[in-house]
């Protein structure tokens, strides 16, 4: 009996030791997983970052044995295999090249910042962030550029310049898709907005989706229900929708996009009754039905080969880019002068009935969306944090990763 009791006790101790050992292994696995994902939250100077050790959105951390862990892994896999510093070995200077090129061009032509931001949104909102919007039309494929929502898109020349610099440093390594989202992030910082960390490793699409762009991109004339439906189809809730539209804090809005609100709202031959009367007079003084239809001829943009053959300096190139911009009546989004910060004036204007676009003013028409407009109008730090987080989510939509897609050497055509 004594022997039996001793044996049972030894077996009991052995079970405890095995259990503790398994637990330690799981803990180590989890810690290693967390460490590999958090080593490089942000390599940017702290003055630009809205995220720190306490506020950075938590990354998935899971043990492979749990049901919740498997679900998180599946959700993460849907984003693709993007990682921080993807080009650390293959092209360590990639992000620095994009940053310095955008900054150099921005000093000569600040309008490139909102153009690059809009370009990224229009790319990511249609079939994901795959640089499909950059492709020119070829036989058998219409370009997204030619779809009605994209007719006024600019920034293609800037991406061409960035790509030329990248190809010179690291031929055939950095995708156009990564260049687009990283250039947009730099533009946001230059416009007074937040810096946010981005994973890289996107690949470029082999196709352009002109029909999808025509029907899926939000319209400046959308009402609230259409806005919510459009953004919801891409996985954004109302809070994220309100924060994303804060991108309208920068740039200019051409009169043709809101002229109906001033003179013939919904076919009434009158103005939009929700508009502040003083603001209405201001806009009418800047836009009228004749001016809004007058545009000078658009200069043909330079192709990458032309940029190479001209051997121009960045300042000379940006002068040529400036000449290709359509001259038409427009209102700057910061029409009262530079705001206190990116987003502040935009949301305050909506609460005063001074939204330029109908789609913007509609954010005050719903209880939940108006709540977030009020929150962002009073707390720009909250907006910056939400905007940065939502831009990270937008930048991960429908990405292609190896072996899908390709790395284009010329962003305008399939290699």
Tab-separated table of C-alpha atoms in Angstrom:
chain	number	residue	atom	x	y	z
A	1	UNK	CA	0.000	0.000	0.000
A	2	UNK	CA	2.832	2.380	0.860
A	3	UNK	CA	4.431	1.670	-2.474
A	4	UNK	CA	1.123	2.307	-4.302
A	5	UNK	CA	0.586	5.636	-2.515
A	6	UNK	CA	4.157	6.727	-3.285
A	7	UNK	CA	3.726	5.830	-6.944
A	8	UNK	CA	0.442	7.740	-7.170
A	9	UNK	CA	2.064	10.781	-5.568
A	10	UNK	CA	4.976	10.666	-8.044
A	11	UNK	CA	2.575	10.405	-10.973
A	12	UNK	CA	0.669	13.408	-9.574
A	13	UNK	CA	3.888	15.463	-9.349
A	14	UNK	CA	4.865	14.451	-12.849
A	15	UNK	CA	1.501	15.644	-14.230
A	16	UNK	CA	1.956	19.014	-12.513
A	17	UNK	CA	5.467	19.412	-13.981
A	18	UNK	CA	4.238	18.562	-17.493
A	19	UNK	CA	1.364	21.041	-17.153
A	20	UNK	CA	3.695	23.830	-15.995
A	21	UNK	CA	6.109	23.107	-18.799
A	22	UNK	CA	3.346	23.330	-21.437
A	23	UNK	CA	2.126	26.577	-19.937
A	24	UNK	CA	5.636	28.034	-20.106
A	25	UNK	CA	5.939	27.046	-23.753
A	26	UNK	CA	2.618	28.693	-24.580
A	27	UNK	CA	3.673	31.827	-22.728
A	28	UNK	CA	6.962	31.912	-24.614
A	29	UNK	CA	5.176	31.436	-27.935
A	30	UNK	CA	2.793	34.247	-27.166
A	31	UNK	CA	5.605	36.544	-26.022
A	32	UNK	CA	7.633	35.812	-29.131
A	33	UNK	CA	4.581	36.457	-31.315
A	34	UNK	CA	3.932	39.758	-29.564
A	35	UNK	CA	7.599	40.769	-29.716
A	36	UNK	CA	7.860	40.118	-33.451
A	37	UNK	CA	4.756	42.213	-34.085
A	38	UNK	CA	5.632	45.125	-31.819
A	39	UNK	CA	9.364	45.511	-32.434
A	40	UNK	CA	8.767	48.178	-35.059
A	41	UNK	CA	5.597	50.028	-34.255
A	42	UNK	CA	6.979	53.202	-35.721
A	43	UNK	CA	10.372	54.261	-36.999
A	44	UNK	CA	9.216	57.852	-37.456
A	45	UNK	CA	10.264	60.805	-35.313
A	46	UNK	CA	8.034	60.989	-32.252
A	47	UNK	CA	6.909	64.531	-33.040
A	48	UNK	CA	4.862	63.183	-35.953
A	49	UNK	CA	3.407	60.102	-34.332
A	50	UNK	CA	0.012	60.028	-32.663
A	51	UNK	CA	0.727	56.562	-31.309
A	52	UNK	CA	2.897	55.663	-28.327
A	53	UNK	CA	3.316	52.619	-26.129
A	54	UNK	CA	-0.003	53.333	-24.437
A	55	UNK	CA	-2.181	54.433	-27.341
A	56	UNK	CA	-1.101	52.271	-30.274
A	57	UNK	CA	-3.985	50.050	-31.429
A	58	UNK	CA	-3.225	46.575	-30.080
A	59	UNK	CA	-2.064	43.994	-32.575
A	60	UNK	CA	-3.490	40.462	-32.506
A	61	UNK	CA	-1.738	38.237	-29.965
A	62	UNK	CA	-2.811	34.649	-29.802
A	63	UNK	CA	-1.874	31.152	-28.752
A	64	UNK	CA	-2.324	28.615	-31.508
A	65	UNK	CA	-4.293	26.226	-29.297
A	66	UNK	CA	-7.276	28.519	-28.595
A	67	UNK	CA	-10.425	28.872	-30.693
A	68	UNK	CA	-10.231	32.661	-30.322
A	69	UNK	CA	-6.630	32.534	-31.497
A	70	UNK	CA	-7.576	30.665	-34.672
A	71	UNK	CA	-10.329	33.197	-35.406
A	72	UNK	CA	-7.914	36.088	-34.959
A	73	UNK	CA	-5.408	34.393	-37.231
A	74	UNK	CA	-8.069	33.977	-39.908
A	75	UNK	CA	-9.073	37.633	-39.616
A	76	UNK	CA	-5.441	38.724	-39.843
A	77	UNK	CA	-4.809	36.492	-42.840
A	78	UNK	CA	-7.579	38.281	-44.747
A	79	UNK	CA	-5.431	41.415	-44.632
A	80	UNK	CA	-2.575	39.604	-46.336
A	81	UNK	CA	0.983	39.051	-45.221
A	82	UNK	CA	1.979	42.660	-44.812
A	83	UNK	CA	4.695	43.411	-42.277
A	84	UNK	CA	6.443	46.444	-40.881
A	85	UNK	CA	9.694	47.338	-42.667
A	86	UNK	CA	8.969	44.833	-45.432
A	87	UNK	CA	11.784	46.347	-47.504
A	88	UNK	CA	14.319	46.367	-44.682
A	89	UNK	CA	16.573	43.886	-46.484
A	90	UNK	CA	15.618	44.385	-50.143
A	91	UNK	CA	15.426	48.190	-50.207
A	92	UNK	CA	16.022	49.752	-46.773
A	93	UNK	CA	15.921	53.290	-48.164
A	94	UNK	CA	12.477	52.843	-49.803
A	95	UNK	CA	10.347	54.734	-47.276
A	96	UNK	CA	13.003	57.430	-46.974
A	97	UNK	CA	12.990	57.934	-50.755
A	98	UNK	CA	9.206	58.297	-50.798
A	99	UNK	CA	9.272	60.696	-47.855
A	100	UNK	CA	12.009	62.935	-49.237
A	101	UNK	CA	10.546	63.005	-52.761
A	102	UNK	CA	7.082	63.991	-51.559
A	103	UNK	CA	8.540	66.669	-49.303
A	104	UNK	CA	10.715	68.068	-52.084
A	105	UNK	CA	7.783	68.329	-54.481
A	106	UNK	CA	5.474	69.644	-51.762
A	107	UNK	CA	7.768	72.627	-51.137
A	108	UNK	CA	7.295	73.649	-54.759
A	109	UNK	CA	3.647	72.684	-55.121
A	110	UNK	CA	1.656	72.151	-51.883
A	111	UNK	CA	-1.384	71.022	-53.888
A	112	UNK	CA	0.210	67.620	-54.378
A	113	UNK	CA	-0.626	66.694	-50.783
A	114	UNK	CA	-4.427	66.537	-51.116
A	115	UNK	CA	-4.009	65.052	-54.598
A	116	UNK	CA	-1.992	62.113	-53.256
A	117	UNK	CA	-4.411	61.571	-50.381
A	118	UNK	CA	-7.382	61.481	-52.751
A	119	UNK	CA	-5.487	59.194	-55.136
A	120	UNK	CA	-4.908	56.663	-52.349
A	121	UNK	CA	-8.563	56.725	-51.296
A	122	UNK	CA	-9.805	56.193	-54.859
A	123	UNK	CA	-7.356	53.332	-55.337
A	124	UNK	CA	-8.119	51.522	-52.080
A	125	UNK	CA	-11.896	51.931	-52.270
A	126	UNK	CA	-12.050	49.980	-55.556
A	127	UNK	CA	-10.828	46.369	-55.324
A	128	UNK	CA	-8.370	47.320	-52.587
A	129	UNK	CA	-4.990	49.069	-52.397
A	130	UNK	CA	-3.440	47.531	-55.503
A	131	UNK	CA	-2.422	50.537	-57.653
A	132	UNK	CA	-5.098	49.603	-60.202
A	133	UNK	CA	-6.076	53.278	-60.452
A	134	UNK	CA	-2.641	54.080	-61.927
A	135	UNK	CA	-2.979	51.840	-64.996
A	136	UNK	CA	-3.556	53.469	-68.380
A	137	UNK	CA	-6.142	52.063	-70.749
A	138	UNK	CA	-5.003	49.418	-73.217
A	139	UNK	CA	-6.826	47.306	-75.740
A	140	UNK	CA	-9.319	45.157	-73.872
A	141	UNK	CA	-9.096	47.094	-70.606
A	142	UNK	CA	-10.528	50.487	-69.688
A	143	UNK	CA	-8.649	52.432	-67.037
A	144	UNK	CA	-10.190	53.488	-63.740
A	145	UNK	CA	-8.805	56.921	-64.575
A	146	UNK	CA	-11.479	57.259	-67.242
A	147	UNK	CA	-14.414	56.518	-64.934
A	148	UNK	CA	-16.506	59.620	-64.105
A	149	UNK	CA	-15.548	59.755	-60.376
A	150	UNK	CA	-11.851	59.742	-61.313
A	151	UNK	CA	-11.824	62.294	-64.123
A	152	UNK	CA	-10.444	65.012	-61.854
A	153	UNK	CA	-7.893	62.800	-60.061
A	154	UNK	CA	-4.368	64.166	-59.971
A	155	UNK	CA	-1.059	62.983	-58.543
A	156	UNK	CA	-0.234	60.367	-61.176
A	157	UNK	CA	2.849	62.328	-62.245
A	158	UNK	CA	4.037	62.520	-58.645
A	159	UNK	CA	3.818	58.733	-58.270
A	160	UNK	CA	5.757	58.419	-61.527
A	161	UNK	CA	8.548	60.561	-60.080
A	162	UNK	CA	8.589	58.558	-56.845
A	163	UNK	CA	8.702	55.296	-58.804
A	164	UNK	CA	11.624	56.526	-60.918
A	165	UNK	CA	13.585	57.255	-57.740
A	166	UNK	CA	12.711	53.846	-56.297
A	167	UNK	CA	13.666	52.017	-59.492
A	168	UNK	CA	17.005	53.776	-59.603
A	169	UNK	CA	17.779	52.686	-56.037
A	170	UNK	CA	16.171	49.226	-56.034
A	171	UNK	CA	15.026	48.011	-59.476
A	172	UNK	CA	11.885	45.884	-59.466
A	173	UNK	CA	11.528	45.770	-55.679
A	174	UNK	CA	9.032	48.344	-54.368
A	175	UNK	CA	5.424	48.110	-55.551
A	176	UNK	CA	3.413	51.029	-56.864
A	177	UNK	CA	0.689	50.077	-54.366
A	178	UNK	CA	3.042	50.627	-51.433
A	179	UNK	CA	4.267	53.874	-52.987
A	180	UNK	CA	0.695	55.192	-53.176
A	181	UNK	CA	-0.247	54.542	-49.542
A	182	UNK	CA	3.120	55.711	-48.173
A	183	UNK	CA	3.007	58.902	-50.257
A	184	UNK	CA	-0.522	59.567	-48.993
A	185	UNK	CA	0.633	59.174	-45.401
A	186	UNK	CA	3.444	61.674	-45.958
A	187	UNK	CA	0.965	64.087	-47.538
A	188	UNK	CA	-1.268	63.890	-44.488
A	189	UNK	CA	1.651	64.738	-42.202
A	190	UNK	CA	2.600	67.685	-44.427
A	191	UNK	CA	-1.015	68.897	-44.273
A	192	UNK	CA	-0.933	68.990	-40.477
A	193	UNK	CA	-2.490	65.584	-39.955
A	194	UNK	CA	-1.278	62.578	-37.964
A	195	UNK	CA	1.465	60.109	-38.756
A	196	UNK	CA	0.379	56.462	-38.544
A	197	UNK	CA	2.413	53.268	-38.951
A	198	UNK	CA	1.875	51.201	-42.087
A	199	UNK	CA	2.767	47.647	-42.954
A	200	UNK	CA	4.155	47.092	-46.453
A	201	UNK	CA	4.496	44.264	-48.939
A	202	UNK	CA	1.568	45.101	-51.234
A	203	UNK	CA	1.695	43.912	-54.825
A	204	UNK	CA	0.316	45.604	-57.935
A	205	UNK	CA	-2.844	44.587	-59.758
A	206	UNK	CA	-2.766	43.191	-63.282
A	207	UNK	CA	-6.092	44.841	-64.103
A	208	UNK	CA	-7.953	48.111	-63.779
A	209	UNK	CA	-11.616	48.214	-62.744
A	210	UNK	CA	-13.285	51.131	-64.485
A	211	UNK	CA	-16.842	49.867	-64.058
A	212	UNK	CA	-16.393	49.216	-60.356
A	213	UNK	CA	-14.921	52.683	-59.909
A	214	UNK	CA	-17.931	54.205	-61.642
A	215	UNK	CA	-20.464	52.612	-59.306
A	216	UNK	CA	-18.614	52.034	-56.033
A	217	UNK	CA	-16.856	55.326	-55.314
A	218	UNK	CA	-18.854	57.711	-53.097
A	219	UNK	CA	-20.324	60.770	-54.807
A	220	UNK	CA	-20.210	64.398	-53.560
A	221	UNK	CA	-24.001	64.363	-53.948
A	222	UNK	CA	-24.653	61.285	-51.774
A	223	UNK	CA	-27.138	61.600	-48.917
A	224	UNK	CA	-26.495	60.131	-45.480
A	225	UNK	CA	-28.069	56.727	-46.110
A	226	UNK	CA	-26.032	56.285	-49.286
A	227	UNK	CA	-22.842	57.376	-47.517
A	228	UNK	CA	-23.345	54.863	-44.700
A	229	UNK	CA	-24.210	52.091	-47.157
A	230	UNK	CA	-21.174	52.841	-49.339
A	231	UNK	CA	-18.646	52.875	-46.498
A	232	UNK	CA	-20.296	49.951	-44.718
A	233	UNK	CA	-19.802	47.828	-47.839
A	234	UNK	CA	-16.057	48.316	-47.317
A	235	UNK	CA	-16.210	47.473	-43.607
A	236	UNK	CA	-16.344	50.965	-42.080
A	237	UNK	CA	-18.797	51.877	-39.327
A	238	UNK	CA	-20.318	55.339	-38.870
A	239	UNK	CA	-17.545	56.595	-36.625
A	240	UNK	CA	-14.900	55.529	-39.148
A	241	UNK	CA	-16.903	57.056	-41.979
A	242	UNK	CA	-17.056	60.441	-40.253
A	243	UNK	CA	-13.336	60.338	-39.518
A	244	UNK	CA	-12.385	59.325	-43.077
A	245	UNK	CA	-14.367	62.188	-44.589
A	246	UNK	CA	-12.198	64.468	-42.463
A	247	UNK	CA	-9.713	64.085	-45.324
A	248	UNK	CA	-11.726	66.912	-46.884
A	249	UNK	CA	-9.916	69.187	-44.450
A	250	UNK	CA	-7.285	69.875	-47.089
A	251	UNK	CA	-7.200	70.782	-50.772
A	252	UNK	CA	-9.698	72.596	-52.930
A	253	UNK	CA	-13.210	71.722	-54.091
A	254	UNK	CA	-14.109	72.723	-57.641
A	255	UNK	CA	-17.377	74.576	-58.024
A	256	UNK	CA	-18.842	71.987	-60.389
A	257	UNK	CA	-19.102	69.545	-57.465
A	258	UNK	CA	-21.457	71.754	-55.437
A	259	UNK	CA	-22.858	74.327	-57.892
A	260	UNK	CA	-26.296	72.698	-57.687
A	261	UNK	CA	-26.462	73.477	-53.960
A	262	UNK	CA	-26.096	77.171	-54.724
A	263	UNK	CA	-28.579	77.656	-57.535
A	264	UNK	CA	-30.690	74.583	-58.286
A	265	UNK	CA	-30.762	72.213	-55.338
A	266	UNK	CA	-32.719	69.039	-56.192
A	267	UNK	CA	-34.242	70.789	-59.205
A	268	UNK	CA	-35.907	73.505	-57.104
A	269	UNK	CA	-34.198	76.472	-58.808
A	270	UNK	CA	-33.190	77.534	-55.328
A	271	UNK	CA	-30.349	76.916	-52.909
A	272	UNK	CA	-29.934	74.121	-50.376
A	273	UNK	CA	-31.991	75.320	-47.374
A	274	UNK	CA	-29.551	73.728	-44.918
A	275	UNK	CA	-26.758	76.108	-45.929
A	276	UNK	CA	-25.816	79.072	-43.774
A	277	UNK	CA	-27.085	82.175	-45.628
A	278	UNK	CA	-23.868	84.161	-45.228
A	279	UNK	CA	-21.820	81.207	-46.422
A	280	UNK	CA	-24.173	80.746	-49.375
A	281	UNK	CA	-23.516	84.339	-50.471
A	282	UNK	CA	-19.794	83.795	-50.145
A	283	UNK	CA	-19.865	80.680	-52.323
A	284	UNK	CA	-22.093	82.354	-54.913
A	285	UNK	CA	-19.581	85.183	-55.155
A	286	UNK	CA	-16.858	82.673	-55.978
A	287	UNK	CA	-18.862	80.365	-58.221
A	288	UNK	CA	-21.621	81.001	-60.717
A	289	UNK	CA	-23.277	78.864	-63.344
A	290	UNK	CA	-21.097	80.306	-66.103
A	291	UNK	CA	-17.765	80.069	-64.269
A	292	UNK	CA	-18.359	76.509	-63.152
A	293	UNK	CA	-18.450	75.248	-66.727
A	294	UNK	CA	-15.382	77.144	-67.913
A	295	UNK	CA	-12.145	75.205	-67.895
A	296	UNK	CA	-8.901	75.722	-69.728
A	297	UNK	CA	-7.521	72.839	-71.816
A	298	UNK	CA	-5.757	70.210	-69.759
A	299	UNK	CA	-2.112	69.683	-70.611
A	300	UNK	CA	-1.135	66.095	-71.225
A	301	UNK	CA	0.728	64.669	-68.242
A	302	UNK	CA	4.292	63.516	-68.628
A	303	UNK	CA	4.954	59.800	-68.946
A	304	UNK	CA	7.833	58.197	-67.019
A	305	UNK	CA	9.874	57.909	-70.234
A	306	UNK	CA	9.343	61.608	-70.927
A	307	UNK	CA	10.413	62.463	-67.399
A	308	UNK	CA	13.614	60.502	-67.905
A	309	UNK	CA	14.357	61.999	-71.330
A	310	UNK	CA	13.851	65.582	-70.154
A	311	UNK	CA	16.470	65.203	-67.394
A	312	UNK	CA	14.676	67.901	-65.426
A	313	UNK	CA	15.256	68.766	-61.807
A	314	UNK	CA	12.366	68.188	-59.367
A	315	UNK	CA	11.624	71.928	-59.389
A	316	UNK	CA	11.401	71.942	-63.207
A	317	UNK	CA	9.233	68.838	-63.189
A	318	UNK	CA	6.845	70.293	-60.639
A	319	UNK	CA	6.530	73.423	-62.786
A	320	UNK	CA	5.375	71.208	-65.636
A	321	UNK	CA	3.015	69.369	-63.300
A	322	UNK	CA	1.503	72.695	-62.267
A	323	UNK	CA	0.751	73.552	-65.868
A	324	UNK	CA	-1.252	70.352	-66.260
A	325	UNK	CA	-3.717	71.227	-63.490
A	326	UNK	CA	-7.185	72.213	-64.665
A	327	UNK	CA	-7.918	75.880	-64.191
A	328	UNK	CA	-11.493	76.070	-62.965
A	329	UNK	CA	-13.302	77.867	-60.152
A	330	UNK	CA	-12.637	76.253	-56.800
A	331	UNK	CA	-12.898	76.900	-53.069
A	332	UNK	CA	-10.086	75.935	-50.682
A	333	UNK	CA	-11.257	73.670	-47.890
A	334	UNK	CA	-9.566	75.993	-45.399
A	335	UNK	CA	-11.468	78.952	-46.871
A	336	UNK	CA	-11.120	80.967	-43.664
A	337	UNK	CA	-7.359	80.555	-43.720
A	338	UNK	CA	-5.235	77.728	-42.308
A	339	UNK	CA	-7.085	76.048	-39.445
A	340	UNK	CA	-5.683	75.319	-36.025
A	341	UNK	CA	-4.997	71.799	-37.162
A	342	UNK	CA	-5.975	69.192	-39.697
A	343	UNK	CA	-9.677	68.505	-39.186
A	344	UNK	CA	-10.618	71.332	-36.824
A	345	UNK	CA	-12.147	73.779	-39.298
A	346	UNK	CA	-13.838	71.047	-41.307
A	347	UNK	CA	-15.976	69.687	-38.455
A	348	UNK	CA	-16.714	73.090	-36.959
A	349	UNK	CA	-17.897	74.283	-40.358
A	350	UNK	CA	-20.341	71.367	-40.608
A	351	UNK	CA	-21.913	72.329	-37.276
A	352	UNK	CA	-22.385	75.878	-38.623
A	353	UNK	CA	-24.089	74.704	-41.827
A	354	UNK	CA	-20.968	75.610	-43.803
A	355	UNK	CA	-20.070	72.293	-45.369
A	356	UNK	CA	-19.058	72.877	-48.977
A	357	UNK	CA	-20.044	69.467	-50.303
A	358	UNK	CA	-23.501	68.025	-49.761
A	359	UNK	CA	-21.949	64.682	-48.772
A	360	UNK	CA	-20.041	66.448	-45.985
A	361	UNK	CA	-22.974	68.427	-44.621
A	362	UNK	CA	-25.045	65.246	-44.541
A	363	UNK	CA	-22.870	64.000	-41.675
A	364	UNK	CA	-24.909	66.268	-39.380
A	365	UNK	CA	-28.194	64.738	-40.569
A	366	UNK	CA	-27.898	61.559	-38.488
A	367	UNK	CA	-27.813	61.230	-34.719
A	368	UNK	CA	-24.704	59.050	-34.502
A	369	UNK	CA	-22.753	60.745	-37.284
A	370	UNK	CA	-23.507	64.177	-35.838
A	371	UNK	CA	-22.289	62.998	-32.448
A	372	UNK	CA	-18.902	62.213	-33.983
A	373	UNK	CA	-18.835	65.502	-35.889
A	374	UNK	CA	-19.338	67.290	-32.566
A	375	UNK	CA	-16.675	65.162	-30.875
A	376	UNK	CA	-14.063	65.852	-33.560
A	377	UNK	CA	-14.939	69.558	-33.690
A	378	UNK	CA	-14.136	69.894	-30.007
A	379	UNK	CA	-11.227	67.456	-29.726
A	380	UNK	CA	-8.748	67.456	-32.600
A	381	UNK	CA	-6.520	64.931	-30.804
A	382	UNK	CA	-9.376	62.428	-30.819
A	383	UNK	CA	-9.909	63.045	-34.527
A	384	UNK	CA	-6.217	62.597	-35.300
A	385	UNK	CA	-6.134	59.301	-33.427
A	386	UNK	CA	-9.303	58.000	-35.102
A	387	UNK	CA	-8.270	59.261	-38.530
A	388	UNK	CA	-4.867	57.595	-38.283
A	389	UNK	CA	-6.389	54.292	-37.188
A	390	UNK	CA	-8.991	54.382	-39.963
A	391	UNK	CA	-6.385	55.257	-42.599
A	392	UNK	CA	-4.432	52.181	-41.469
A	393	UNK	CA	-7.569	50.122	-42.028
A	394	UNK	CA	-8.229	51.732	-45.431
A	395	UNK	CA	-4.625	51.080	-46.487
A	396	UNK	CA	-5.082	47.347	-45.781
A	397	UNK	CA	-8.237	46.885	-47.847
A	398	UNK	CA	-8.074	44.026	-50.343
A	399	UNK	CA	-4.298	44.058	-50.686
A	400	UNK	CA	-2.481	41.671	-53.003
A	401	UNK	CA	0.545	39.897	-51.571
A	402	UNK	CA	3.034	37.462	-53.110
A	403	UNK	CA	2.538	35.379	-55.147
A	404	UNK	CA	-0.484	37.409	-56.304
A	405	UNK	CA	-0.064	40.444	-58.541
A	406	UNK	CA	3.320	41.802	-59.563
A	407	UNK	CA	5.826	44.594	-59.003
A	408	UNK	CA	5.383	47.062	-61.849
A	409	UNK	CA	8.452	48.924	-63.038
A	410	UNK	CA	6.190	51.490	-64.704
A	411	UNK	CA	3.118	52.205	-62.595
A	412	UNK	CA	1.049	53.027	-65.663
A	413	UNK	CA	1.267	49.619	-67.308
A	414	UNK	CA	1.464	45.941	-66.461
A	415	UNK	CA	5.015	44.645	-66.595
